[in-house]
Amino acid sequence: MSPLYTFSDLRPPEETLDPADWEQFRKFAHGVVNDTISFLATLRERGAWAAMPEEVRASFNEPLPLEPAGAERAYADFVERVRPYPNGNLHPRFWGWVQGTGTPVAMLADFLASALNPHMAGFNQAPALVEEQVLSWLKELMRFPRDSSGVLVSGGSMANLIGLAVARTAKAGFDVREHGLQGYHGPRLVFYASSETHGWCRKAAELLGLGNSALRRVPVDANYRMDLEALRVLIESDRREAMQPFCVVGNAGTINTGATDDLGALARVCRNENLWFHVDGAFGALTRLSENLRGIVDGIEEADSLAFDLHKWMYLPFEVGCVLVRDAPAHRRTFAASQTYFGDSDRGTIAGGLPFADRGIELTRSFRALKVWMSLKAHGVKKFSRLIEQNVAQAQYLVERIGSEQELELLAPAPLNVVCFRFHPLQSSEPRLNSINKELLLRLQESGVAVPSSTVLDGKFAIRVAVTNHRSRRADFDALLATVLKLGEAIASDPVASEAACG
Ligand SMILES: Cc1ncc(COP(=O)(O)O)c(C=O)c1O
């Protein structure tokens, strides 16, 4: 068979994706930067969220572009049709789910990371040292030993999955990597997490072949913290039933209410029962940055593995999470796989090997470490600590304001930065309250005034405000409550709206 292409096809000019005219590109790029800075500087002048007009939605059915439209055209499309319609998490009055806002310095770091475009499996390069440096700083902040291991990943779900994977490999009692769980006739591997644990836990149980039923959901107390007595009883009864407990997952900041389990007590249970202790500290772990708040997560430093996000309560742009593993060899044993084309060498580009590939699932990784490294240098830990404290104080302010309004009801303790409440006009049944508050939340989001999200606590629909936002000011919370009261009263007093809400 003759080759598809021959040397004679390589006639100049050969093509590239670099601009033909760098000066022209420089001008274009400066324009993009200027424009983006203006966009960020005027965030407050726009709503927190805007529903997309139908014609904009429909415009995303364009045919595949075969011919070039040019970078200017592509950028104009972004400005017209994408930039006005994000989910809103960069706005000062966005408190939905638990999402960080992003920061200007980290935005530039992401730009620089893409410009350098290093392959972050490892290699003999400065970017790998940047990630190792970031990991040592994070270990120091979390009081993990210097010789523990870690890796930056896409986010909390991935970080938690990795922690649980190491737990499974370390505690299975057989070579789970070689044999897997198919046809395994030993005792059933089970692990424990409170019923308030985030949905990553079920996904991880399923992906690791343990199965959803291996996740033993432990009930919580009135403060939404794991009931330790219930945990002990469950472990004991599972052992009696010839199951093999291998891990307990503790929460530092639950998604629903911001509750933190008694991590010190969980660490003791794990030590006594020879179980792996994993902590999901997606946002709560970041309270370690504050001298005033870190007592909340006492015991976190005793975890065998700890997952947390820097794109939540360190406000960095997506995606960046971290997992730390106390036993570095156990971490490596879970993921290391020799690749013959990546031979070991102490010289040349591959010197040092691919350590990050041996700590997780991904081989090719982005330079997400740069935004952490630059942000910590630019702002310093103390600034982040003050911002986290500011968010907790704002949440407490909101709690106080809710307490002083007759038609508002706090639905759960708010120990950290998550506040769950509802509009509660007098003499309303539970189903009607749920309907009113569901409708109220949607109208609130659609008004563009603010974006909280929701949860259900003991069957009660709650408006949930999770404050991981460095742009929020006290007046923003006043604006939220004023709008909640106004919308709530309008819905409750309008029989049509109330009826629709019930539907
Ligand atoms: C407590 C908790 N754990 C895990 C996660 C999942 O993190 P990610 O969205 O970064 O995957 C979240 C997300 O909000 C969370 O709040």
JSON list of N, CA and C in Angstrom, two decimals, residues 211-280:
[
{"chain": "A", "resi": 211, "resn": "GLY", "atom": "N", "xyz": [-20.15, -1.35, 45.42]},
{"chain": "A", "resi": 211, "resn": "GLY", "atom": "CA", "xyz": [-21.61, -1.34, 45.34]},
{"chain": "A", "resi": 211, "resn": "GLY", "atom": "C", "xyz": [-22.21, -0.38, 46.34]},
{"chain": "A", "resi": 212, "resn": "ASN", "atom": "N", "xyz": [-23.34, 0.20, 45.95]},
{"chain": "A", "resi": 212, "resn": "ASN", "atom": "CA", "xyz": [-24.00, 1.19, 46.81]},
{"chain": "A", "resi": 212, "resn": "ASN", "atom": "C", "xyz": [-24.32, 0.63, 48.20]},
{"chain": "A", "resi": 213, "resn": "SER", "atom": "N", "xyz": [-24.67, -0.67, 48.26]},
{"chain": "A", "resi": 213, "resn": "SER", "atom": "CA", "xyz": [-25.07, -1.21, 49.56]},
{"chain": "A", "resi": 213, "resn": "SER", "atom": "C", "xyz": [-23.88, -1.36, 50.51]},
{"chain": "A", "resi": 214, "resn": "ALA", "atom": "N", "xyz": [-22.66, -1.26, 49.98]},
{"chain": "A", "resi": 214, "resn": "ALA", "atom": "CA", "xyz": [-21.47, -1.32, 50.86]},
{"chain": "A", "resi": 214, "resn": "ALA", "atom": "C", "xyz": [-21.30, -0.01, 51.62]},
{"chain": "A", "resi": 215, "resn": "LEU", "atom": "N", "xyz": [-21.99, 1.03, 51.15]},
{"chain": "A", "resi": 215, "resn": "LEU", "atom": "CA", "xyz": [-21.95, 2.31, 51.86]},
{"chain": "A", "resi": 215, "resn": "LEU", "atom": "C", "xyz": [-23.01, 2.28, 52.96]},
{"chain": "A", "resi": 216, "resn": "ARG", "atom": "N", "xyz": [-22.55, 2.17, 54.20]},
{"chain": "A", "resi": 216, "resn": "ARG", "atom": "CA", "xyz": [-23.47, 2.10, 55.34]},
{"chain": "A", "resi": 216, "resn": "ARG", "atom": "C", "xyz": [-23.72, 3.52, 55.81]},
{"chain": "A", "resi": 217, "resn": "ARG", "atom": "N", "xyz": [-24.98, 3.95, 55.62]},
{"chain": "A", "resi": 217, "resn": "ARG", "atom": "CA", "xyz": [-25.32, 5.34, 55.96]},
{"chain": "A", "resi": 217, "resn": "ARG", "atom": "C", "xyz": [-25.69, 5.45, 57.44]},
{"chain": "A", "resi": 218, "resn": "VAL", "atom": "N", "xyz": [-24.85, 6.16, 58.15]},
{"chain": "A", "resi": 218, "resn": "VAL", "atom": "CA", "xyz": [-25.03, 6.27, 59.60]},
{"chain": "A", "resi": 218, "resn": "VAL", "atom": "C", "xyz": [-25.93, 7.46, 59.89]},
{"chain": "A", "resi": 219, "resn": "PRO", "atom": "N", "xyz": [-26.93, 7.29, 60.76]},
{"chain": "A", "resi": 219, "resn": "PRO", "atom": "CA", "xyz": [-27.82, 8.42, 61.06]},
{"chain": "A", "resi": 219, "resn": "PRO", "atom": "C", "xyz": [-27.07, 9.56, 61.75]},
{"chain": "A", "resi": 220, "resn": "VAL", "atom": "N", "xyz": [-27.69, 10.74, 61.71]},
{"chain": "A", "resi": 220, "resn": "VAL", "atom": "CA", "xyz": [-27.06, 11.91, 62.33]},
{"chain": "A", "resi": 220, "resn": "VAL", "atom": "C", "xyz": [-27.88, 12.36, 63.54]},
{"chain": "A", "resi": 221, "resn": "ASP", "atom": "N", "xyz": [-27.24, 13.21, 64.38]},
{"chain": "A", "resi": 221, "resn": "ASP", "atom": "CA", "xyz": [-27.95, 13.75, 65.54]},
{"chain": "A", "resi": 221, "resn": "ASP", "atom": "C", "xyz": [-28.67, 15.04, 65.15]},
{"chain": "A", "resi": 222, "resn": "ALA", "atom": "N", "xyz": [-29.17, 15.75, 66.14]},
{"chain": "A", "resi": 222, "resn": "ALA", "atom": "CA", "xyz": [-29.97, 16.96, 65.86]},
{"chain": "A", "resi": 222, "resn": "ALA", "atom": "C", "xyz": [-29.13, 18.05, 65.21]},
{"chain": "A", "resi": 223, "resn": "ASN", "atom": "N", "xyz": [-27.80, 17.93, 65.32]},
{"chain": "A", "resi": 223, "resn": "ASN", "atom": "CA", "xyz": [-26.92, 18.93, 64.70]},
{"chain": "A", "resi": 223, "resn": "ASN", "atom": "C", "xyz": [-26.35, 18.43, 63.36]},
{"chain": "A", "resi": 224, "resn": "TYR", "atom": "N", "xyz": [-26.94, 17.39, 62.85]},
{"chain": "A", "resi": 224, "resn": "TYR", "atom": "CA", "xyz": [-26.55, 16.83, 61.55]},
{"chain": "A", "resi": 224, "resn": "TYR", "atom": "C", "xyz": [-25.12, 16.26, 61.56]},
{"chain": "A", "resi": 225, "resn": "ARG", "atom": "N", "xyz": [-24.66, 15.85, 62.74]},
{"chain": "A", "resi": 225, "resn": "ARG", "atom": "CA", "xyz": [-23.34, 15.20, 62.87]},
{"chain": "A", "resi": 225, "resn": "ARG", "atom": "C", "xyz": [-23.55, 13.70, 63.04]},
{"chain": "A", "resi": 226, "resn": "MET", "atom": "N", "xyz": [-22.58, 12.94, 62.58]},
{"chain": "A", "resi": 226, "resn": "MET", "atom": "CA", "xyz": [-22.73, 11.49, 62.65]},
{"chain": "A", "resi": 226, "resn": "MET", "atom": "C", "xyz": [-22.98, 11.04, 64.10]},
{"chain": "A", "resi": 227, "resn": "ASP", "atom": "N", "xyz": [-23.96, 10.16, 64.27]},
{"chain": "A", "resi": 227, "resn": "ASP", "atom": "CA", "xyz": [-24.28, 9.60, 65.58]},
{"chain": "A", "resi": 227, "resn": "ASP", "atom": "C", "xyz": [-23.24, 8.50, 65.87]},
{"chain": "A", "resi": 228, "resn": "LEU", "atom": "N", "xyz": [-22.35, 8.78, 66.82]},
{"chain": "A", "resi": 228, "resn": "LEU", "atom": "CA", "xyz": [-21.21, 7.88, 67.04]},
{"chain": "A", "resi": 228, "resn": "LEU", "atom": "C", "xyz": [-21.64, 6.54, 67.60]},
{"chain": "A", "resi": 229, "resn": "GLU", "atom": "N", "xyz": [-22.69, 6.56, 68.43]},
{"chain": "A", "resi": 229, "resn": "GLU", "atom": "CA", "xyz": [-23.17, 5.31, 69.01]},
{"chain": "A", "resi": 229, "resn": "GLU", "atom": "C", "xyz": [-23.74, 4.43, 67.88]},
{"chain": "A", "resi": 230, "resn": "ALA", "atom": "N", "xyz": [-24.49, 5.07, 66.99]},
{"chain": "A", "resi": 230, "resn": "ALA", "atom": "CA", "xyz": [-25.06, 4.32, 65.86]},
{"chain": "A", "resi": 230, "resn": "ALA", "atom": "C", "xyz": [-23.95, 3.73, 65.00]},
{"chain": "A", "resi": 231, "resn": "LEU", "atom": "N", "xyz": [-22.85, 4.48, 64.86]},
{"chain": "A", "resi": 231, "resn": "LEU", "atom": "CA", "xyz": [-21.71, 3.97, 64.08]},
{"chain": "A", "resi": 231, "resn": "LEU", "atom": "C", "xyz": [-21.15, 2.71, 64.73]},
{"chain": "A", "resi": 232, "resn": "ARG", "atom": "N", "xyz": [-20.94, 2.78, 66.05]},
{"chain": "A", "resi": 232, "resn": "ARG", "atom": "CA", "xyz": [-20.37, 1.63, 66.77]},
{"chain": "A", "resi": 232, "resn": "ARG", "atom": "C", "xyz": [-21.27, 0.40, 66.62]},
{"chain": "A", "resi": 233, "resn": "VAL", "atom": "N", "xyz": [-22.57, 0.63, 66.76]},
{"chain": "A", "resi": 233, "resn": "VAL", "atom": "CA", "xyz": [-23.53, -0.49, 66.67]},
{"chain": "A", "resi": 233, "resn": "VAL", "atom": "C", "xyz": [-23.49, -1.11, 65.27]},
{"chain": "A", "resi": 234, "resn": "LEU", "atom": "N", "xyz": [-23.42, -0.25, 64.26]},
{"chain": "A", "resi": 234, "resn": "LEU", "atom": "CA", "xyz": [-23.41, -0.75, 62.88]},
{"chain": "A", "resi": 234, "resn": "LEU", "atom": "C", "xyz": [-22.15, -1.58, 62.59]},
{"chain": "A", "resi": 235, "resn": "ILE", "atom": "N", "xyz": [-21.00, -1.05, 63.05]},
{"chain": "A", "resi": 235, "resn": "ILE", "atom": "CA", "xyz": [-19.75, -1.78, 62.81]},
{"chain": "A", "resi": 235, "resn": "ILE", "atom": "C", "xyz": [-19.82, -3.16, 63.46]},
{"chain": "A", "resi": 236, "resn": "GLU", "atom": "N", "xyz": [-20.31, -3.14, 64.70]},
{"chain": "A", "resi": 236, "resn": "GLU", "atom": "CA", "xyz": [-20.38, -4.41, 65.44]},
{"chain": "A", "resi": 236, "resn": "GLU", "atom": "C", "xyz": [-21.32, -5.39, 64.75]},
{"chain": "A", "resi": 237, "resn": "SER", "atom": "N", "xyz": [-22.47, -4.89, 64.32]},
{"chain": "A", "resi": 237, "resn": "SER", "atom": "CA", "xyz": [-23.44, -5.84, 63.73]},
{"chain": "A", "resi": 237, "resn": "SER", "atom": "C", "xyz": [-22.93, -6.30, 62.35]},
{"chain": "A", "resi": 238, "resn": "ASP", "atom": "N", "xyz": [-22.25, -5.43, 61.63]},
{"chain": "A", "resi": 238, "resn": "ASP", "atom": "CA", "xyz": [-21.68, -5.87, 60.33]},
{"chain": "A", "resi": 238, "resn": "ASP", "atom": "C", "xyz": [-20.64, -6.96, 60.55]},
{"chain": "A", "resi": 239, "resn": "ARG", "atom": "N", "xyz": [-19.81, -6.76, 61.60]},
{"chain": "A", "resi": 239, "resn": "ARG", "atom": "CA", "xyz": [-18.78, -7.78, 61.87]},
{"chain": "A", "resi": 239, "resn": "ARG", "atom": "C", "xyz": [-19.44, -9.10, 62.24]},
{"chain": "A", "resi": 240, "resn": "ARG", "atom": "N", "xyz": [-20.50, -8.99, 63.02]},
{"chain": "A", "resi": 240, "resn": "ARG", "atom": "CA", "xyz": [-21.22, -10.21, 63.41]},
{"chain": "A", "resi": 240, "resn": "ARG", "atom": "C", "xyz": [-21.76, -10.94, 62.18]},
{"chain": "A", "resi": 241, "resn": "GLU", "atom": "N", "xyz": [-22.15, -10.15, 61.19]},
{"chain": "A", "resi": 241, "resn": "GLU", "atom": "CA", "xyz": [-22.71, -10.74, 59.96]},
{"chain": "A", "resi": 241, "resn": "GLU", "atom": "C", "xyz": [-21.62, -11.13, 58.98]},
{"chain": "A", "resi": 242, "resn": "ALA", "atom": "N", "xyz": [-20.39, -11.19, 59.47]},
{"chain": "A", "resi": 242, "resn": "ALA", "atom": "CA", "xyz": [-19.23, -11.60, 58.67]},
{"chain": "A", "resi": 242, "resn": "ALA", "atom": "C", "xyz": [-18.90, -10.65, 57.54]},
{"chain": "A", "resi": 243, "resn": "MET", "atom": "N", "xyz": [-19.21, -9.38, 57.74]},
{"chain": "A", "resi": 243, "resn": "MET", "atom": "CA", "xyz": [-18.77, -8.39, 56.76]},
{"chain": "A", "resi": 243, "resn": "MET", "atom": "C", "xyz": [-17.42, -7.83, 57.20]},
{"chain": "A", "resi": 244, "resn": "GLN", "atom": "N", "xyz": [-16.75, -7.14, 56.27]},
{"chain": "A", "resi": 244, "resn": "GLN", "atom": "CA", "xyz": [-15.43, -6.60, 56.60]},
{"chain": "A", "resi": 244, "resn": "GLN", "atom": "C", "xyz": [-15.42, -5.07, 56.49]},
{"chain": "A", "resi": 245, "resn": "PRO", "atom": "N", "xyz": [-15.66, -4.39, 57.62]},
{"chain": "A", "resi": 245, "resn": "PRO", "atom": "CA", "xyz": [-15.57, -2.93, 57.59]},
{"chain": "A", "resi": 245, "resn": "PRO", "atom": "C", "xyz": [-14.15, -2.52, 57.24]},
{"chain": "A", "resi": 246, "resn": "PHE", "atom": "N", "xyz": [-13.99, -1.49, 56.37]},
{"chain": "A", "resi": 246, "resn": "PHE", "atom": "CA", "xyz": [-12.62, -1.07, 56.04]},
{"chain": "A", "resi": 246, "resn": "PHE", "atom": "C", "xyz": [-12.38, 0.43, 56.19]},
{"chain": "A", "resi": 247, "resn": "CYS", "atom": "N", "xyz": [-13.44, 1.23, 56.29]},
{"chain": "A", "resi": 247, "resn": "CYS", "atom": "CA", "xyz": [-13.21, 2.68, 56.29]},
{"chain": "A", "resi": 247, "resn": "CYS", "atom": "C", "xyz": [-14.38, 3.43, 56.92]},
{"chain": "A", "resi": 248, "resn": "VAL", "atom": "N", "xyz": [-14.07, 4.55, 57.56]},
{"chain": "A", "resi": 248, "resn": "VAL", "atom": "CA", "xyz": [-15.10, 5.50, 58.00]},
{"chain": "A", "resi": 248, "resn": "VAL", "atom": "C", "xyz": [-14.81, 6.83, 57.31]},
{"chain": "A", "resi": 249, "resn": "VAL", "atom": "N", "xyz": [-15.85, 7.42, 56.73]},
{"chain": "A", "resi": 249, "resn": "VAL", "atom": "CA", "xyz": [-15.73, 8.74, 56.11]},
{"chain": "A", "resi": 249, "resn": "VAL", "atom": "C", "xyz": [-16.31, 9.77, 57.06]},
{"chain": "A", "resi": 250, "resn": "GLY", "atom": "N", "xyz": [-15.50, 10.74, 57.45]},
{"chain": "A", "resi": 250, "resn": "GLY", "atom": "CA", "xyz": [-15.99, 11.84, 58.29]},
{"chain": "A", "resi": 250, "resn": "GLY", "atom": "C", "xyz": [-16.21, 13.07, 57.43]},
{"chain": "A", "resi": 251, "resn": "ASN", "atom": "N", "xyz": [-17.13, 13.93, 57.86]},
{"chain": "A", "resi": 251, "resn": "ASN", "atom": "CA", "xyz": [-17.39, 15.17, 57.12]},
{"chain": "A", "resi": 251, "resn": "ASN", "atom": "C", "xyz": [-16.84, 16.37, 57.88]},
{"chain": "A", "resi": 252, "resn": "ALA", "atom": "N", "xyz": [-16.12, 17.22, 57.17]},
{"chain": "A", "resi": 252, "resn": "ALA", "atom": "CA", "xyz": [-15.76, 18.54, 57.70]},
{"chain": "A", "resi": 252, "resn": "ALA", "atom": "C", "xyz": [-16.54, 19.54, 56.85]},
{"chain": "A", "resi": 253, "resn": "GLY", "atom": "N", "xyz": [-17.75, 19.86, 57.31]},
{"chain": "A", "resi": 253, "resn": "GLY", "atom": "CA", "xyz": [-18.61, 20.75, 56.53]},
{"chain": "A", "resi": 253, "resn": "GLY", "atom": "C", "xyz": [-19.48, 19.95, 55.57]},
{"chain": "A", "resi": 254, "resn": "THR", "atom": "N", "xyz": [-20.71, 19.64, 56.01]},
{"chain": "A", "resi": 254, "resn": "THR", "atom": "CA", "xyz": [-21.60, 18.90, 55.11]},
{"chain": "A", "resi": 254, "resn": "THR", "atom": "C", "xyz": [-22.25, 19.87, 54.12]},
{"chain": "A", "resi": 255, "resn": "ILE", "atom": "N", "xyz": [-22.60, 19.30, 52.99]},
{"chain": "A", "resi": 255, "resn": "ILE", "atom": "CA", "xyz": [-23.18, 20.11, 51.92]},
{"chain": "A", "resi": 255, "resn": "ILE", "atom": "C", "xyz": [-24.50, 20.75, 52.35]},
{"chain": "A", "resi": 256, "resn": "ASN", "atom": "N", "xyz": [-25.30, 20.05, 53.15]},
{"chain": "A", "resi": 256, "resn": "ASN", "atom": "CA", "xyz": [-26.63, 20.56, 53.49]},
{"chain": "A", "resi": 256, "resn": "ASN", "atom": "C", "xyz": [-26.61, 21.69, 54.51]},
{"chain": "A", "resi": 257, "resn": "THR", "atom": "N", "xyz": [-25.85, 21.50, 55.58]},
{"chain": "A", "resi": 257, "resn": "THR", "atom": "CA", "xyz": [-25.92, 22.47, 56.68]},
{"chain": "A", "resi": 257, "resn": "THR", "atom": "C", "xyz": [-24.56, 22.96, 57.17]},
{"chain": "A", "resi": 258, "resn": "GLY", "atom": "N", "xyz": [-23.48, 22.44, 56.60]},
{"chain": "A", "resi": 258, "resn": "GLY", "atom": "CA", "xyz": [-22.15, 22.85, 57.06]},
{"chain": "A", "resi": 258, "resn": "GLY", "atom": "C", "xyz": [-21.74, 22.20, 58.37]},
{"chain": "A", "resi": 259, "resn": "ALA", "atom": "N", "xyz": [-22.37, 21.07, 58.71]},
{"chain": "A", "resi": 259, "resn": "ALA", "atom": "CA", "xyz": [-22.04, 20.39, 59.97]},
{"chain": "A", "resi": 259, "resn": "ALA", "atom": "C", "xyz": [-20.70, 19.66, 59.85]},
{"chain": "A", "resi": 260, "resn": "THR", "atom": "N", "xyz": [-20.00, 19.57, 60.96]},
{"chain": "A", "resi": 260, "resn": "THR", "atom": "CA", "xyz": [-18.74, 18.82, 60.99]},
{"chain": "A", "resi": 260, "resn": "THR", "atom": "C", "xyz": [-18.84, 17.71, 62.02]},
{"chain": "A", "resi": 261, "resn": "ASP", "atom": "N", "xyz": [-18.54, 16.49, 61.58]},
{"chain": "A", "resi": 261, "resn": "ASP", "atom": "CA", "xyz": [-18.59, 15.36, 62.51]},
{"chain": "A", "resi": 261, "resn": "ASP", "atom": "C", "xyz": [-17.51, 15.54, 63.57]},
{"chain": "A", "resi": 262, "resn": "ASP", "atom": "N", "xyz": [-17.63, 14.79, 64.65]},
{"chain": "A", "resi": 262, "resn": "ASP", "atom": "CA", "xyz": [-16.59, 14.81, 65.69]},
{"chain": "A", "resi": 262, "resn": "ASP", "atom": "C", "xyz": [-15.40, 14.02, 65.15]},
{"chain": "A", "resi": 263, "resn": "LEU", "atom": "N", "xyz": [-14.49, 14.75, 64.50]},
{"chain": "A", "resi": 263, "resn": "LEU", "atom": "CA", "xyz": [-13.43, 14.06, 63.76]},
{"chain": "A", "resi": 263, "resn": "LEU", "atom": "C", "xyz": [-12.44, 13.37, 64.69]},
{"chain": "A", "resi": 264, "resn": "GLY", "atom": "N", "xyz": [-12.18, 13.98, 65.85]},
{"chain": "A", "resi": 264, "resn": "GLY", "atom": "CA", "xyz": [-11.28, 13.35, 66.81]},
{"chain": "A", "resi": 264, "resn": "GLY", "atom": "C", "xyz": [-11.84, 12.01, 67.27]},
{"chain": "A", "resi": 265, "resn": "ALA", "atom": "N", "xyz": [-13.14, 11.99, 67.55]},
{"chain": "A", "resi": 265, "resn": "ALA", "atom": "CA", "xyz": [-13.77, 10.75, 68.01]},
{"chain": "A", "resi": 265, "resn": "ALA", "atom": "C", "xyz": [-13.75, 9.71, 66.89]},
{"chain": "A", "resi": 266, "resn": "LEU", "atom": "N", "xyz": [-14.01, 10.15, 65.65]},
{"chain": "A", "resi": 266, "resn": "LEU", "atom": "CA", "xyz": [-13.99, 9.20, 64.53]},
{"chain": "A", "resi": 266, "resn": "LEU", "atom": "C", "xyz": [-12.58, 8.62, 64.34]},
{"chain": "A", "resi": 267, "resn": "ALA", "atom": "N", "xyz": [-11.57, 9.48, 64.54]},
{"chain": "A", "resi": 267, "resn": "ALA", "atom": "CA", "xyz": [-10.18, 9.00, 64.41]},
{"chain": "A", "resi": 267, "resn": "ALA", "atom": "C", "xyz": [-9.93, 7.90, 65.44]},
{"chain": "A", "resi": 268, "resn": "ARG", "atom": "N", "xyz": [-10.45, 8.08, 66.65]},
{"chain": "A", "resi": 268, "resn": "ARG", "atom": "CA", "xyz": [-10.24, 7.07, 67.71]},
{"chain": "A", "resi": 268, "resn": "ARG", "atom": "C", "xyz": [-10.95, 5.77, 67.36]},
{"chain": "A", "resi": 269, "resn": "VAL", "atom": "N", "xyz": [-12.20, 5.91, 66.88]},
{"chain": "A", "resi": 269, "resn": "VAL", "atom": "CA", "xyz": [-12.94, 4.69, 66.48]},
{"chain": "A", "resi": 269, "resn": "VAL", "atom": "C", "xyz": [-12.12, 3.94, 65.42]},
{"chain": "A", "resi": 270, "resn": "CYS", "atom": "N", "xyz": [-11.61, 4.66, 64.46]},
{"chain": "A", "resi": 270, "resn": "CYS", "atom": "CA", "xyz": [-10.87, 4.01, 63.37]},
{"chain": "A", "resi": 270, "resn": "CYS", "atom": "C", "xyz": [-9.61, 3.33, 63.88]},
{"chain": "A", "resi": 271, "resn": "ARG", "atom": "N", "xyz": [-8.92, 4.03, 64.79]},
{"chain": "A", "resi": 271, "resn": "ARG", "atom": "CA", "xyz": [-7.70, 3.43, 65.34]},
{"chain": "A", "resi": 271, "resn": "ARG", "atom": "C", "xyz": [-8.05, 2.14, 66.08]},
{"chain": "A", "resi": 272, "resn": "ASN", "atom": "N", "xyz": [-9.08, 2.21, 66.94]},
{"chain": "A", "resi": 272, "resn": "ASN", "atom": "CA", "xyz": [-9.44, 1.03, 67.74]},
{"chain": "A", "resi": 272, "resn": "ASN", "atom": "C", "xyz": [-9.94, -0.12, 66.88]},
{"chain": "A", "resi": 273, "resn": "GLU", "atom": "N", "xyz": [-10.61, 0.21, 65.79]},
{"chain": "A", "resi": 273, "resn": "GLU", "atom": "CA", "xyz": [-11.25, -0.83, 64.96]},
{"chain": "A", "resi": 273, "resn": "GLU", "atom": "C", "xyz": [-10.39, -1.21, 63.76]},
{"chain": "A", "resi": 274, "resn": "ASN", "atom": "N", "xyz": [-9.20, -0.61, 63.67]},
{"chain": "A", "resi": 274, "resn": "ASN", "atom": "CA", "xyz": [-8.31, -0.84, 62.53]},
{"chain": "A", "resi": 274, "resn": "ASN", "atom": "C", "xyz": [-9.00, -0.52, 61.19]},
{"chain": "A", "resi": 275, "resn": "LEU", "atom": "N", "xyz": [-9.60, 0.66, 61.13]},
{"chain": "A", "resi": 275, "resn": "LEU", "atom": "CA", "xyz": [-10.27, 1.10, 59.90]},
{"chain": "A", "resi": 275, "resn": "LEU", "atom": "C", "xyz": [-9.55, 2.32, 59.32]},
{"chain": "A", "resi": 276, "resn": "TRP", "atom": "N", "xyz": [-9.65, 2.49, 58.06]},
{"chain": "A", "resi": 276, "resn": "TRP", "atom": "CA", "xyz": [-9.11, 3.68, 57.40]},
{"chain": "A", "resi": 276, "resn": "TRP", "atom": "C", "xyz": [-10.01, 4.86, 57.73]},
{"chain": "A", "resi": 277, "resn": "PHE", "atom": "N", "xyz": [-9.40, 6.01, 58.02]},
{"chain": "A", "resi": 277, "resn": "PHE", "atom": "CA", "xyz": [-10.18, 7.20, 58.33]},
{"chain": "A", "resi": 277, "resn": "PHE", "atom": "C", "xyz": [-10.01, 8.22, 57.20]},
{"chain": "A", "resi": 278, "resn": "HIS", "atom": "N", "xyz": [-11.09, 8.39, 56.45]},
{"chain": "A", "resi": 278, "resn": "HIS", "atom": "CA", "xyz": [-11.06, 9.37, 55.34]},
{"chain": "A", "resi": 278, "resn": "HIS", "atom": "C", "xyz": [-11.94, 10.56, 55.73]},
{"chain": "A", "resi": 279, "resn": "VAL", "atom": "N", "xyz": [-11.51, 11.77, 55.42]},
{"chain": "A", "resi": 279, "resn": "VAL", "atom": "CA", "xyz": [-12.33, 12.95, 55.69]},
{"chain": "A", "resi": 279, "resn": "VAL", "atom": "C", "xyz": [-12.66, 13.68, 54.39]},
{"chain": "A", "resi": 280, "resn": "ASP", "atom": "N", "xyz": [-13.95, 13.93, 54.20]},
{"chain": "A", "resi": 280, "resn": "ASP", "atom": "CA", "xyz": [-14.37, 14.83, 53.13]},
{"chain": "A", "resi": 280, "resn": "ASP", "atom": "C", "xyz": [-14.45, 16.23, 53.73]}
]
